[in-house]
mmCIF file of C-alpha atoms in Angstrom:
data_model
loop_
_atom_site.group_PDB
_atom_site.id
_atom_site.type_symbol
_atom_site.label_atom_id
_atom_site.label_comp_id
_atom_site.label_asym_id
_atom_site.label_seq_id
_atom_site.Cartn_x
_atom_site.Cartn_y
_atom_site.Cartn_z
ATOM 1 C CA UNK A 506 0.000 0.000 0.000
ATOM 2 C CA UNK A 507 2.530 2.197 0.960
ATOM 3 C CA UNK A 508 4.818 1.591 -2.205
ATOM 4 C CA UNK A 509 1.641 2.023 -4.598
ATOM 5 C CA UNK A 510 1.471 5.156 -2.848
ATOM 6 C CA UNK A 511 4.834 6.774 -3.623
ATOM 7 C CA UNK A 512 4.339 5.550 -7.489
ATOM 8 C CA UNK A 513 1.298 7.174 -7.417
ATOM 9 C CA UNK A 514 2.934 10.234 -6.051
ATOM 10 C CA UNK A 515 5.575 10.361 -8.044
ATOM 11 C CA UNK A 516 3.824 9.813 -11.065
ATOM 12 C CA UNK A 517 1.303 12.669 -9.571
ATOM 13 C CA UNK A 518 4.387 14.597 -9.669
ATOM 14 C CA UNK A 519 5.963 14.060 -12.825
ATOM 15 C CA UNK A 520 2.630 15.011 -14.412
ATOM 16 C CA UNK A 521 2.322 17.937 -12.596
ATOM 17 C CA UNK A 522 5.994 19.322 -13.162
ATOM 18 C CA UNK A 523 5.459 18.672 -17.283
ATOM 19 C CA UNK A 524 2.557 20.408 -17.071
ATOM 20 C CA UNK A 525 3.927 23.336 -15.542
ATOM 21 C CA UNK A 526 7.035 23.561 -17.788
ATOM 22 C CA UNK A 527 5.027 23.059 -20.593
ATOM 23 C CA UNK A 528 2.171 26.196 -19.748
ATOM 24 C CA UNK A 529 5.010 28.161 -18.698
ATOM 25 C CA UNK A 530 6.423 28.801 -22.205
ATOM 26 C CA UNK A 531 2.643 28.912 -23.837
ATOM 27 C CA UNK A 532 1.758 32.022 -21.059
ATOM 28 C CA UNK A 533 5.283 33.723 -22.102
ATOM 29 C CA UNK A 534 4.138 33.166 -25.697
ATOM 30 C CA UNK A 535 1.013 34.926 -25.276
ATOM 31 C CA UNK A 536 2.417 37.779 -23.947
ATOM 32 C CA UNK A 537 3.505 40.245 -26.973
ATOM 33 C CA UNK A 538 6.785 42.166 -26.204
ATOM 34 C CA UNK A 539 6.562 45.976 -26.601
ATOM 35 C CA UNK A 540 9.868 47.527 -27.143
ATOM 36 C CA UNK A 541 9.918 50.708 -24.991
ATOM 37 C CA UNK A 542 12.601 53.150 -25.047
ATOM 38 C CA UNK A 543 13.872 54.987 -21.544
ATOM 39 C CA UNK A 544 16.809 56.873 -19.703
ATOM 40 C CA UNK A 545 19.006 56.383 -16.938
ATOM 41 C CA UNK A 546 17.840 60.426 -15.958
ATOM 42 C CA UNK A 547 15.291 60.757 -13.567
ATOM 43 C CA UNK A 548 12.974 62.566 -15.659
ATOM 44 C CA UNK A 549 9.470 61.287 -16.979
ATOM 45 C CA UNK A 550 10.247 58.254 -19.396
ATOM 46 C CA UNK A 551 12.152 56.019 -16.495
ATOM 47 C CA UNK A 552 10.113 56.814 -13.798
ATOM 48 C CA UNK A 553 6.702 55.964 -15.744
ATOM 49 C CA UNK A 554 8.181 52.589 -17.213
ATOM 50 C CA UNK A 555 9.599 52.110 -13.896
ATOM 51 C CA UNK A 556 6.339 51.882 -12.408
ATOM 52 C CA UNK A 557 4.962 49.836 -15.157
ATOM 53 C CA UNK A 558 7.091 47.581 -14.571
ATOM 54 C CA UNK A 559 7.220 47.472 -10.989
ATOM 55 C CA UNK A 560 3.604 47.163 -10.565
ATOM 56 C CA UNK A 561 2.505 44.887 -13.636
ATOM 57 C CA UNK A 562 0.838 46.769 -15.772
ATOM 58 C CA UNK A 563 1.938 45.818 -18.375
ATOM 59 C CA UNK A 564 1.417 42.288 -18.048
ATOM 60 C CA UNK A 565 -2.225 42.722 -16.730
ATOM 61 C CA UNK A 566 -2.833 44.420 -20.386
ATOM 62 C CA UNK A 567 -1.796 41.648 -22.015
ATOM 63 C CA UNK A 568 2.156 42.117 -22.850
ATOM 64 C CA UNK A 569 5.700 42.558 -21.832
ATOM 65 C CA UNK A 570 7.558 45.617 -21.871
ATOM 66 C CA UNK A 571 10.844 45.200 -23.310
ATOM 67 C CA UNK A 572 12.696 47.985 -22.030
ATOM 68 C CA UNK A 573 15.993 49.740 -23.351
ATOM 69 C CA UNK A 574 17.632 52.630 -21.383
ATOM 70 C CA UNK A 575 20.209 55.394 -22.933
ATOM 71 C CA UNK A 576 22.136 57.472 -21.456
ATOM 72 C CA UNK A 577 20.962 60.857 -23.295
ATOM 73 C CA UNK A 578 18.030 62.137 -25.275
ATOM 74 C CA UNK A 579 20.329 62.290 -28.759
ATOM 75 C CA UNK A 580 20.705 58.086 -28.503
ATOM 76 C CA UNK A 581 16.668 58.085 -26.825
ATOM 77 C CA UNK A 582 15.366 58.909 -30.000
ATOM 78 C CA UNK A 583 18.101 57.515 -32.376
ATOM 79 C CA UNK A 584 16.156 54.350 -31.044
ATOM 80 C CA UNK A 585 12.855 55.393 -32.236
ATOM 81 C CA UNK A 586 14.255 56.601 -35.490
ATOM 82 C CA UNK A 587 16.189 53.400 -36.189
ATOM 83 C CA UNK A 588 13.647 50.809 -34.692
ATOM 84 C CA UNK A 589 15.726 49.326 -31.830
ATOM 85 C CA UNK A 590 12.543 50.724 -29.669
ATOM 86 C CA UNK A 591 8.716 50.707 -30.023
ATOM 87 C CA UNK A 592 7.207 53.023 -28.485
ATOM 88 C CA UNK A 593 8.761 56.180 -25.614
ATOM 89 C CA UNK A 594 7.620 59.386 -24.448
ATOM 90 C CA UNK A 595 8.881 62.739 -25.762
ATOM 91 C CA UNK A 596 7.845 66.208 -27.499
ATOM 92 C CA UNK A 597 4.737 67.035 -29.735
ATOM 93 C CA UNK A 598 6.958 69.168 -31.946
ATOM 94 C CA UNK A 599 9.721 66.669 -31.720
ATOM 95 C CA UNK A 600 7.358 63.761 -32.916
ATOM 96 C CA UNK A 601 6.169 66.345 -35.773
ATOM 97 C CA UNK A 602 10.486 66.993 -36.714
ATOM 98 C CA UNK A 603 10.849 63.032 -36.683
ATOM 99 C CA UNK A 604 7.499 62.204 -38.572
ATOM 100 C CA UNK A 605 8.341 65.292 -41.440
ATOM 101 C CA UNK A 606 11.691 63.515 -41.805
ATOM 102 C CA UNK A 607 10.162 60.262 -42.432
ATOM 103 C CA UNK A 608 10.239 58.037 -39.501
ATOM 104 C CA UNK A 609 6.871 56.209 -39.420
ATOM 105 C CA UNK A 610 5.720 57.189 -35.715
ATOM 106 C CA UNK A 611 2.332 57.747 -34.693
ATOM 107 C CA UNK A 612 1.479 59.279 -31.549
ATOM 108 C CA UNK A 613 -1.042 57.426 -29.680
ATOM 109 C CA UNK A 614 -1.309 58.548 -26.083
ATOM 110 C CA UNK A 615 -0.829 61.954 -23.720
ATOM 111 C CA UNK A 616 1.518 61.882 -21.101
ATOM 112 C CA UNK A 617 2.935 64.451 -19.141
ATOM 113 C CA UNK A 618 1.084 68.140 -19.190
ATOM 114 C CA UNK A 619 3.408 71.631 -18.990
ATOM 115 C CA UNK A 620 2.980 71.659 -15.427
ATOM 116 C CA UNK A 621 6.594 70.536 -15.082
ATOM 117 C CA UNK A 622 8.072 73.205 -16.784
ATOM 118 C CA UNK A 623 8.790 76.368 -14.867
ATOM 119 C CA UNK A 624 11.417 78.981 -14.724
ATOM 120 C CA UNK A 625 13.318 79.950 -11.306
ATOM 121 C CA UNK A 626 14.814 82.515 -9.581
ATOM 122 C CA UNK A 627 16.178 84.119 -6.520
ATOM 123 C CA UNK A 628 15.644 87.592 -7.271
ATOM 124 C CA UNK A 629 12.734 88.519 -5.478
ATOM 125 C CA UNK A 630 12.372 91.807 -8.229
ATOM 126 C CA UNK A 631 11.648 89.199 -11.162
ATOM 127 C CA UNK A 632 8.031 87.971 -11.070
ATOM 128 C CA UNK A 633 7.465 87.096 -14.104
ATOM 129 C CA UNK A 634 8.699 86.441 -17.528
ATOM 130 C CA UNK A 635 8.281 89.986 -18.774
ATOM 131 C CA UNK A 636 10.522 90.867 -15.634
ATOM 132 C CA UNK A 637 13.348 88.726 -17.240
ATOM 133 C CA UNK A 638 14.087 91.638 -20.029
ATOM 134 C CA UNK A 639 17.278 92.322 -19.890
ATOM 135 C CA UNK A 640 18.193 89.640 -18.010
ATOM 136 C CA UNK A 641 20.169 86.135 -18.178
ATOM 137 C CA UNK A 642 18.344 82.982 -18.213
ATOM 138 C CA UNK A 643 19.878 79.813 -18.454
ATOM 139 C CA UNK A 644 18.272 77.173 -20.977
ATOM 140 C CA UNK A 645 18.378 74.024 -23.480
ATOM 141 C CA UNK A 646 17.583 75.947 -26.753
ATOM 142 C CA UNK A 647 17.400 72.784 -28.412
ATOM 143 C CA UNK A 648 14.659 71.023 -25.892
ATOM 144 C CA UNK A 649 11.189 71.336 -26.998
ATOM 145 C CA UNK A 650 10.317 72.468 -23.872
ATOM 146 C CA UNK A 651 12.465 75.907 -25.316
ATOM 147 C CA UNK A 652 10.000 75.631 -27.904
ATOM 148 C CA UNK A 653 7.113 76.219 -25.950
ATOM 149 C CA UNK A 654 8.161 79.152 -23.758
ATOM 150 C CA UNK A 655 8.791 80.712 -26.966
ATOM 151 C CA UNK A 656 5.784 80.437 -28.319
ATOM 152 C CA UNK A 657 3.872 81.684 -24.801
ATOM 153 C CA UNK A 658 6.573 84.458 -24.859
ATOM 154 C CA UNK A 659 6.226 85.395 -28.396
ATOM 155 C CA UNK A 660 2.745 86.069 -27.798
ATOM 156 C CA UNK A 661 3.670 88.520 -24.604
ATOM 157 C CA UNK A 662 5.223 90.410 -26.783
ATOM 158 C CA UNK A 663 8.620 89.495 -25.534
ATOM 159 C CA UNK A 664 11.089 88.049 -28.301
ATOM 160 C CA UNK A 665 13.301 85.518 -26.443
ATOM 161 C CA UNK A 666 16.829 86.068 -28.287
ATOM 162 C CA UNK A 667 16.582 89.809 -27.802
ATOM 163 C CA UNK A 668 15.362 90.948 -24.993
ATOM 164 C CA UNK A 669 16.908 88.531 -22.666
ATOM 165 C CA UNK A 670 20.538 86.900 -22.652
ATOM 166 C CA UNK A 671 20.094 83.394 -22.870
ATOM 167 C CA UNK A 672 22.622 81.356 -21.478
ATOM 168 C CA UNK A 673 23.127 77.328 -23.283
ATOM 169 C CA UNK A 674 22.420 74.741 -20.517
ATOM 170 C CA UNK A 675 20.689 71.547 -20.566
ATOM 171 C CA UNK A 676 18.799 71.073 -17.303
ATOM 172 C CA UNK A 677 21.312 69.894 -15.121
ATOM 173 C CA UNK A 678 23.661 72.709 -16.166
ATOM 174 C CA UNK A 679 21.013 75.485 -15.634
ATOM 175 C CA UNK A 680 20.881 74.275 -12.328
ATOM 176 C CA UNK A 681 24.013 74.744 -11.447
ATOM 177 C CA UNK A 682 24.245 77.768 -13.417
ATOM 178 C CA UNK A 683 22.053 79.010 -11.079
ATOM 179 C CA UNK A 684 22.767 77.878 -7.786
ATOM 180 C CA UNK A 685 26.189 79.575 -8.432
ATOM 181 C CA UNK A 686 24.443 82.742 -9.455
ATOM 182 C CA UNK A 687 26.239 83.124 -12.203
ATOM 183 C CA UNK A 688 22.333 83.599 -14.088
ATOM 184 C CA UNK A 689 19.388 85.433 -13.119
ATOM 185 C CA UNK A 690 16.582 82.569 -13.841
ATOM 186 C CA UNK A 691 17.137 78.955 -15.068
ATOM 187 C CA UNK A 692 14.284 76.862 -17.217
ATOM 188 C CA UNK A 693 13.907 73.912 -15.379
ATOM 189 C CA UNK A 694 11.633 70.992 -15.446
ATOM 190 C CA UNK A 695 10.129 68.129 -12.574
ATOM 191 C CA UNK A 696 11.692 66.841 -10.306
ATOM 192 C CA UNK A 697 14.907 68.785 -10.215
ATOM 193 C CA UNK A 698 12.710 71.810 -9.646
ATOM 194 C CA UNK A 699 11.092 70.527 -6.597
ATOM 195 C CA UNK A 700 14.837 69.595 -5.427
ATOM 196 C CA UNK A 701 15.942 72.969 -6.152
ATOM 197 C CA UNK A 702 13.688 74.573 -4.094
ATOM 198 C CA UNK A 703 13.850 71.782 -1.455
ATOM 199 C CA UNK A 704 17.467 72.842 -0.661
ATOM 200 C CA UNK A 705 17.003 76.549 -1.060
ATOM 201 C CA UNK A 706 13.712 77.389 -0.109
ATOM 202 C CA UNK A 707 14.795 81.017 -1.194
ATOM 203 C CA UNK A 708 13.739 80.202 -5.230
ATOM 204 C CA UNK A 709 10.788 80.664 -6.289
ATOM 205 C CA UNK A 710 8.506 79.968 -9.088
ATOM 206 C CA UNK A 711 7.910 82.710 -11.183
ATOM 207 C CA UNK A 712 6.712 80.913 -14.685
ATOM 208 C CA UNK A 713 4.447 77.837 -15.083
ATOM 209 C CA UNK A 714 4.197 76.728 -18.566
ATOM 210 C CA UNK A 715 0.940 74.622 -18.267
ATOM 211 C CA UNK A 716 -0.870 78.000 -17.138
ATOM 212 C CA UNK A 717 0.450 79.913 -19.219
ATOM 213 C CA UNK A 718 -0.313 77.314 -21.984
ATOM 214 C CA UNK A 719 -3.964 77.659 -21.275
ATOM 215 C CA UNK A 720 -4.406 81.498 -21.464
ATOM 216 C CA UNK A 721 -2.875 81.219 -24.568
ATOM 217 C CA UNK A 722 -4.524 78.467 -25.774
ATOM 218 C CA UNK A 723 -7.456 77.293 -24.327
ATOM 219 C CA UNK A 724 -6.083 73.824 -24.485
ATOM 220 C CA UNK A 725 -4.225 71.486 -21.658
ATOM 221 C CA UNK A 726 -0.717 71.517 -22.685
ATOM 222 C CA UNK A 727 0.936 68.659 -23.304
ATOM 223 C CA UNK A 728 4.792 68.492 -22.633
ATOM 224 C CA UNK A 729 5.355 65.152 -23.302
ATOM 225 C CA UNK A 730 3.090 62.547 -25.499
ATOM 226 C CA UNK A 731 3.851 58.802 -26.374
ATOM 227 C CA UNK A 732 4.531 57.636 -30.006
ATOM 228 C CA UNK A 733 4.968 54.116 -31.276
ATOM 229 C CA UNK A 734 6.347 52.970 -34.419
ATOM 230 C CA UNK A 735 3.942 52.080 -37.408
ATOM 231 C CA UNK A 736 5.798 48.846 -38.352
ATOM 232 C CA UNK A 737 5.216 48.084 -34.521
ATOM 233 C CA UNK A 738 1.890 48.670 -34.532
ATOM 234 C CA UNK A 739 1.098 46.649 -38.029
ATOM 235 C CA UNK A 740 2.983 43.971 -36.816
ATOM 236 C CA UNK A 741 0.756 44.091 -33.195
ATOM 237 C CA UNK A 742 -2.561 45.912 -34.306
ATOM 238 C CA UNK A 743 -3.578 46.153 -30.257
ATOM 239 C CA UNK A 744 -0.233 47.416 -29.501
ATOM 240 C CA UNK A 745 -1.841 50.925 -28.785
ATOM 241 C CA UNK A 746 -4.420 50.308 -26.966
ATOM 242 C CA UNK A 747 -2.706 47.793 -24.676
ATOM 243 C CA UNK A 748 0.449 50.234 -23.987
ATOM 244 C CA UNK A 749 -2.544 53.094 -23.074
ATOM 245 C CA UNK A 750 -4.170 51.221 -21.172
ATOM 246 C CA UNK A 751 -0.921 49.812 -18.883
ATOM 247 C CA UNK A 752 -0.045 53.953 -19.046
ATOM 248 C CA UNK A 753 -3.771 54.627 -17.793
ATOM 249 C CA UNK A 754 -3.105 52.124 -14.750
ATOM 250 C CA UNK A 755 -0.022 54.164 -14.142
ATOM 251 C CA UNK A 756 -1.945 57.556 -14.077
ATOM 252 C CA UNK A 757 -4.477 55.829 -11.522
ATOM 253 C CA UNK A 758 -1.378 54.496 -9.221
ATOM 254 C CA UNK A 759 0.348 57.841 -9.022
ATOM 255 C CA UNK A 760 -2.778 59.703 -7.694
ATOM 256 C CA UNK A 761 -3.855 57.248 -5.501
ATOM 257 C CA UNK A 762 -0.740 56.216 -3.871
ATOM 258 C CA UNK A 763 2.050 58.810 -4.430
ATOM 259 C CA UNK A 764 3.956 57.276 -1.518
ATOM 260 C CA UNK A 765 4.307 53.792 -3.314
ATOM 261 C CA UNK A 766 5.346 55.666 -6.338
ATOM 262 C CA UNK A 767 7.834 57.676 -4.619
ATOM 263 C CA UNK A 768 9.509 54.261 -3.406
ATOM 264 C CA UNK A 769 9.493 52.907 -6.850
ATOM 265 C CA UNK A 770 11.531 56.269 -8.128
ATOM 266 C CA UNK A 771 13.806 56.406 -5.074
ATOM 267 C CA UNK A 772 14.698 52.496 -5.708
ATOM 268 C CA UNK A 773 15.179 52.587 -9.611
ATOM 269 C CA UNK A 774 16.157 55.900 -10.498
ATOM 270 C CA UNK A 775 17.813 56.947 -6.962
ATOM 271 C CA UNK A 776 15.280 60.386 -6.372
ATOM 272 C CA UNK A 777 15.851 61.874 -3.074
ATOM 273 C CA UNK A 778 12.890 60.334 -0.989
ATOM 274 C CA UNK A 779 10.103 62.558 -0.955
ATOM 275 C CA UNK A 780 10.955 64.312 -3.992
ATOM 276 C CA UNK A 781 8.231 62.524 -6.123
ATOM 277 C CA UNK A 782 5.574 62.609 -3.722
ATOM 278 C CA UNK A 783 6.109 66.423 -3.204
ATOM 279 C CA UNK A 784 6.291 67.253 -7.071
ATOM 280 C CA UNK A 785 2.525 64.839 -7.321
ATOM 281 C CA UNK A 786 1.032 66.981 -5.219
ATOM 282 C CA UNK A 787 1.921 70.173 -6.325
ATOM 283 C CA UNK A 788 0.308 68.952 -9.126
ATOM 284 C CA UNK A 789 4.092 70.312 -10.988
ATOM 285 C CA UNK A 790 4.829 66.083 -11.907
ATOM 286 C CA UNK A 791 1.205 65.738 -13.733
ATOM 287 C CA UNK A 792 1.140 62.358 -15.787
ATOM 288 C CA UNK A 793 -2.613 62.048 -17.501
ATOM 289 C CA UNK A 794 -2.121 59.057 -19.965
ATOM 290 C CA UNK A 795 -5.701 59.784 -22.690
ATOM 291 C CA UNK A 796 -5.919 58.759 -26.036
ATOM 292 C CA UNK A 797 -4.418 60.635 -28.418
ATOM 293 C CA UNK A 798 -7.184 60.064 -30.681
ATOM 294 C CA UNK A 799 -9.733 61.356 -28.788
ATOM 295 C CA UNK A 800 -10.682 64.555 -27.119
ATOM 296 C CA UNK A 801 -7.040 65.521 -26.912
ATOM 297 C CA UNK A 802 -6.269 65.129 -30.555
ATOM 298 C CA UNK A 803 -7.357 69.174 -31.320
ATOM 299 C CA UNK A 804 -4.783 70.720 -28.236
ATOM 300 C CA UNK A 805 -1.694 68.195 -29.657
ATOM 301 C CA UNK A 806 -2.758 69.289 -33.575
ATOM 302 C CA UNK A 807 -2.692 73.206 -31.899
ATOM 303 C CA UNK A 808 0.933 73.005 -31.057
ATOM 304 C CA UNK A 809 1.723 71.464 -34.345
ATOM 305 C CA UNK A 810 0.402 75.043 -35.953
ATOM 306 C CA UNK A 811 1.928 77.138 -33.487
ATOM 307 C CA UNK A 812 5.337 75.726 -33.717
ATOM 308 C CA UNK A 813 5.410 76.247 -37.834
ATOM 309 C CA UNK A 814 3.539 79.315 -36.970
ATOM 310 C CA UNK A 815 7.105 80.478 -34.709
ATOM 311 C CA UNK A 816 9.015 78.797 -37.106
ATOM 312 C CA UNK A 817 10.388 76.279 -35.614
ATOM 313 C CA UNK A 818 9.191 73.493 -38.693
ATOM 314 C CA UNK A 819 8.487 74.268 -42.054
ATOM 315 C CA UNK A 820 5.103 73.030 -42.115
ATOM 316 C CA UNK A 821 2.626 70.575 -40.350
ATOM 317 C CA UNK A 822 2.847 66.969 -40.526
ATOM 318 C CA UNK A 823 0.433 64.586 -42.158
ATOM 319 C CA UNK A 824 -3.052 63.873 -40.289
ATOM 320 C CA UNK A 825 -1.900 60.257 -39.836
ATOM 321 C CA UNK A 826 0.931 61.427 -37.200
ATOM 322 C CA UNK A 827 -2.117 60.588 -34.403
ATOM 323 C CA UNK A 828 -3.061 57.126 -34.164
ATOM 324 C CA UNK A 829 -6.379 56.568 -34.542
ATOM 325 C CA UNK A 830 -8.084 53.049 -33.818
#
């Protein structure tokens, strides 16, 4: 009795192990990769793939995200460009460069508004960006984010390369341009603006882009909007709606538990605890993942027209830059 008992247990086994090693590989199968481009910085892209990641969304929407990291924005979307990635966040007006010079991107989901984008300074005269006339500001002239205070500026009657001296300096760099005081105001974005002021609680805030943007406007500005690939998205026809929908459960996670997605950013990217959860609140780090094809579609087409409009493209881009189902 007691040897039949072992057989049958180790046949019970042996059944239940090839079973197991033979789902395993069918589940993996199932799950489509999605190539996702992202940066060792800790700026938007890492931190929202981070949490993807971390937390499973992707998975639970039915794939695997495949994730490749560069060290700079230059080699971030090189990978778009060449294929090596899918799908990663970036600029409306850089997505409308890329698409005029041929690379088959669409853009297929929102991502971060211009909340994030502010300029700094210590001097308690300069309130505002009008007050900056005449004075040095340090910024990356070649970000789109220089784009867009442009614009806003343009229309305050202020012309950016003349009535201010603007001083070359990607983000880092303005930072320390102006912690030195060696500039008057620095263009910054989220979170090294909320660590700024968290170490010298003497800078203050004097531009926000996102309100700004909507004077102007009318519209919600978007800083930062996802594209994905066309050849990626013939070759997985639910690609789009699967990577929004993982994005969408990463909107819901940072509002309703900043604290866990602090933790996340101060264990993969190294953030300064707190910094996250601060920036979240102040509604300054404001991720809203929405279909691009949908209500948002007329505000992302806007900037399109108002960055040929400044000059900063020849013309607009074909309708089919925004995905539509």
């Amino acid at each position: 009795m007691t040897i039949l008992s072992r057989r049958a247990f180790t046949m019970g086994s042996a059944l239940v192990l090839a079973s197991a090693t033979s789902a395993t590989p069918s589940r993996a199968q199932a799950q489509p990769k999605i190539k996702v481009g992202s940066l060792t910085l800790p700026v938007f892209a890492p931190i929202i793939v981070n949490i993807m990641k971390a937390r499973g969304f992707d998975t639970k929407n039915g794939f695997e995200a495949d994730v490749t990291v560069y060290p700079g924005f230059a080699a971030y979307y090189a990978g778009l460009a060449t294929g090596e990635v899918d799908t990663l966040i970036g600029g409306p007006t850089y997505f409308q460069k890329l698409r005029l010079e041929g690379v088959p991107l669409q853009i297929i989901a929102t991502g971060a508004t211009l909340a994030d984008l502010v300029i700094i300074s210590k001097d308690p005269a300069i309130k505002s960006l009008a007050d900056l006339k005449g004075k040095q500001l340090a910024a990356d002239m070649g970000s789109g984010q220089f784009q867009i205070l442009s614009i806003i500026a343009k229309s305050q009657n202020i012309d950016m390369a003349k009535d201010m001296t603007l001083v070359t300096a990607n983000f880092a760099v303005a930072r320390a341009q102006l912690a030195a005081a060696r500039v008057d105001a620095a263009m910054i974005i989220e979170p090294i603006a909320t660590m700024m002021i968290k170490e010298d609680p003497s800078l203050k805030i004097i531009f926000n882009a996102n309100d700004e943007w909507k004077k102007l406007t009318g519209f919600p500005g978007w800083e930062l909007v996802y594209a994905m690939r066309e050849d990626a998205i013939k070759k997985a026809p639910k690609a789009p709606e699967m990577f929004l929908a993982a994005l969408q459960d990463v909107t819901a996670f940072l509002k309703s538990d900043p604290d866990g997605a602090d933790k996340i950013a101060v264990e993969t990217v190294k953030l300064p605890p707190g910094i996250l959860k601060e920036a979240v609140l102040a509604k300054r780090w404001d991720f809203d993942a929405q279909p691009a094809w949908g209500g948002e579609r007329k505000g992302i087409w806007d900037t399109f027209e108002r960055a040929v409009a400044a000059g900063f493209h020849p013309k607009l881009p074909d309708q089919a830059i925004i995905y539509a189902p």
